[in-house]
mmCIF file of C-alpha atoms in Angstrom:
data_model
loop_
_atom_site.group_PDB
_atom_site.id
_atom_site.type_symbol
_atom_site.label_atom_id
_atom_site.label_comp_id
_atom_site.label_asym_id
_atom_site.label_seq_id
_atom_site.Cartn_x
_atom_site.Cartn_y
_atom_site.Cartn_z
ATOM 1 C CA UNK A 2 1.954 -16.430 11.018
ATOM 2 C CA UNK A 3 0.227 -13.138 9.249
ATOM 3 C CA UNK A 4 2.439 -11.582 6.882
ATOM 4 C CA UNK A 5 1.913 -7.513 6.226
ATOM 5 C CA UNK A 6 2.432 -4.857 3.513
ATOM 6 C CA UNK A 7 2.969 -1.406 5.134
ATOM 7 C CA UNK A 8 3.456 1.812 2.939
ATOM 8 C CA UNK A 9 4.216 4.293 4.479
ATOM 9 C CA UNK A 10 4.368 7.926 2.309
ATOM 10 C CA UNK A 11 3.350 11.699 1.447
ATOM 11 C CA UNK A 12 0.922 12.734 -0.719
ATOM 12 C CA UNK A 13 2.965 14.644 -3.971
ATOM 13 C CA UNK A 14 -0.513 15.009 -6.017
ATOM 14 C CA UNK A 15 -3.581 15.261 -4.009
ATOM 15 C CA UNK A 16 -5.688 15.842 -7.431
ATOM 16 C CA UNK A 17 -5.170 11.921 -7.815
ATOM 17 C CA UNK A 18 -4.961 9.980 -4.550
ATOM 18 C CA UNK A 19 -8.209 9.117 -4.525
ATOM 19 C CA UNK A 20 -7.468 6.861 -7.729
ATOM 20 C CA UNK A 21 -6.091 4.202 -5.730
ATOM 21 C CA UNK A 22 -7.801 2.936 -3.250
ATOM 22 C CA UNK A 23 -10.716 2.039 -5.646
ATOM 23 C CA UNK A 24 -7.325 0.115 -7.798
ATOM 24 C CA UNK A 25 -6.358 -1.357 -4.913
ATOM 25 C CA UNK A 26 -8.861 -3.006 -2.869
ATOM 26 C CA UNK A 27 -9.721 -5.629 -5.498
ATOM 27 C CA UNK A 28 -6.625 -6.649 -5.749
ATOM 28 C CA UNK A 29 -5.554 -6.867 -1.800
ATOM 29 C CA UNK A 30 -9.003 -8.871 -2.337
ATOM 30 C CA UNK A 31 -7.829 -11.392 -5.423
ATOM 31 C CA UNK A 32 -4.973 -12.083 -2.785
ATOM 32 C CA UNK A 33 -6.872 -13.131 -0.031
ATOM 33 C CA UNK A 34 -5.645 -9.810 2.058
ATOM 34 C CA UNK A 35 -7.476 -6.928 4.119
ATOM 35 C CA UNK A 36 -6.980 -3.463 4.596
ATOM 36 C CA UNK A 37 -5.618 -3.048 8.633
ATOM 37 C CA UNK A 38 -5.092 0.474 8.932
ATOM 38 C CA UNK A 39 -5.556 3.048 6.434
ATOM 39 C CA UNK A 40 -5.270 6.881 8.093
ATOM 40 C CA UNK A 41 -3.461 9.665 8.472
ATOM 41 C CA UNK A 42 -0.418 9.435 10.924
ATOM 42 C CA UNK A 43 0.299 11.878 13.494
ATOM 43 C CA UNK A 44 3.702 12.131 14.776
ATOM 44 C CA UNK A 45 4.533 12.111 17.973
ATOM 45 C CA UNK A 46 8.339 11.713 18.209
ATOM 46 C CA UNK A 47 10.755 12.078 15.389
ATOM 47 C CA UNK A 48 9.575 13.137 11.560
ATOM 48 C CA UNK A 49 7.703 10.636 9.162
ATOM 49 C CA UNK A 50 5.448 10.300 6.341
ATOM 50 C CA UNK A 51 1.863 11.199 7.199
ATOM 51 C CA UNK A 52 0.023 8.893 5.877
ATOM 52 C CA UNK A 53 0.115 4.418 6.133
ATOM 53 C CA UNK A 54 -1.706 1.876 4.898
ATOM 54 C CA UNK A 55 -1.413 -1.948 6.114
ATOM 55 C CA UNK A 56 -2.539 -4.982 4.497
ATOM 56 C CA UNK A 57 -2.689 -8.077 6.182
ATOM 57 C CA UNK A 58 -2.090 -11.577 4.130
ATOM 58 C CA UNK A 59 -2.086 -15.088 5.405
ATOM 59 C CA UNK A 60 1.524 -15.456 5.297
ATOM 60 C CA UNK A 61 4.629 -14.008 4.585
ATOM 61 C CA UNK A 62 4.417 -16.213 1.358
ATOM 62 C CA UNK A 63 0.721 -14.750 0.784
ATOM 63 C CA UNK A 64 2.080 -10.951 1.258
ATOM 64 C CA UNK A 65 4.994 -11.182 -0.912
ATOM 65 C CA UNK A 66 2.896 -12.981 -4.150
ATOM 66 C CA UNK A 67 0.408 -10.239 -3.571
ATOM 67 C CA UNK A 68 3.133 -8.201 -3.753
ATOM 68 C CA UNK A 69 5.662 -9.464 -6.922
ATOM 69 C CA UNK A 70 2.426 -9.702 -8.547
ATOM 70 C CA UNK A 71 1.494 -7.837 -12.244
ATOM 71 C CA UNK A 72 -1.366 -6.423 -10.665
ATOM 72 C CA UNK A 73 0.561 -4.625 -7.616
ATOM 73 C CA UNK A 74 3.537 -3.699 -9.742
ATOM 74 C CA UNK A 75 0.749 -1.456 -12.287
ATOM 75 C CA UNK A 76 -0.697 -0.146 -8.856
ATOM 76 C CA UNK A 77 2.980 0.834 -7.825
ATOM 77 C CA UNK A 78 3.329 2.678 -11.273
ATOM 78 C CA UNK A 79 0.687 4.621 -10.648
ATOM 79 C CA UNK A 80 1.713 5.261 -6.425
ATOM 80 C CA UNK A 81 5.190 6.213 -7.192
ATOM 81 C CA UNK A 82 3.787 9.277 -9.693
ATOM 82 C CA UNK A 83 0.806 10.283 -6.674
ATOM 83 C CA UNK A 84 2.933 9.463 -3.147
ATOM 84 C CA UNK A 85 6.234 9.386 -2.425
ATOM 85 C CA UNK A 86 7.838 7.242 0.791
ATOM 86 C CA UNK A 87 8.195 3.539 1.116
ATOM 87 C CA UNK A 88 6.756 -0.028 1.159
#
């Protein structure tokens, strides 16, 4: 069964969002995951964040290496001072 990452979040610093995905896609990569959905979310009931991105891994195992890894816990650093919302 697949196993996902979802963020879900606001932009706080628009100057610097476009840092990550250039971070981030080799290391979804180096974990054998894919970017799903990145986009801009519209709501239609209720209030959100406007903005998700999914990842897809093999697993639930797969998703939650990728995701206790070194490498994702420097990209959080860096996503907790640009968005803020949750994984």
């Amino acid at each position: 069964m697949s196993g996902y990452i979802i963020y879900h979040y606001n932009i706080i610093d628009k100057t610097r969002i476009n840092e990550l995905g250039p971070l981030s896609l080799p290391v979804i990569e180096k974990y054998h995951g894919q970017l799903v959905v990145g986009s801009g979310v519209k709501v239609l009931e209720g209030s959100t964040y406007t903005n998700m991105v999914i990842y897809k891994f093999k697993s639930m195992q797969a998703a939650k290496i990728f995701y206790e890894s070194e490498e994702s816990r420097e990209l959080s650093k860096l996503r907790n001072k640009i968005t803020e919302g949750f994984v």
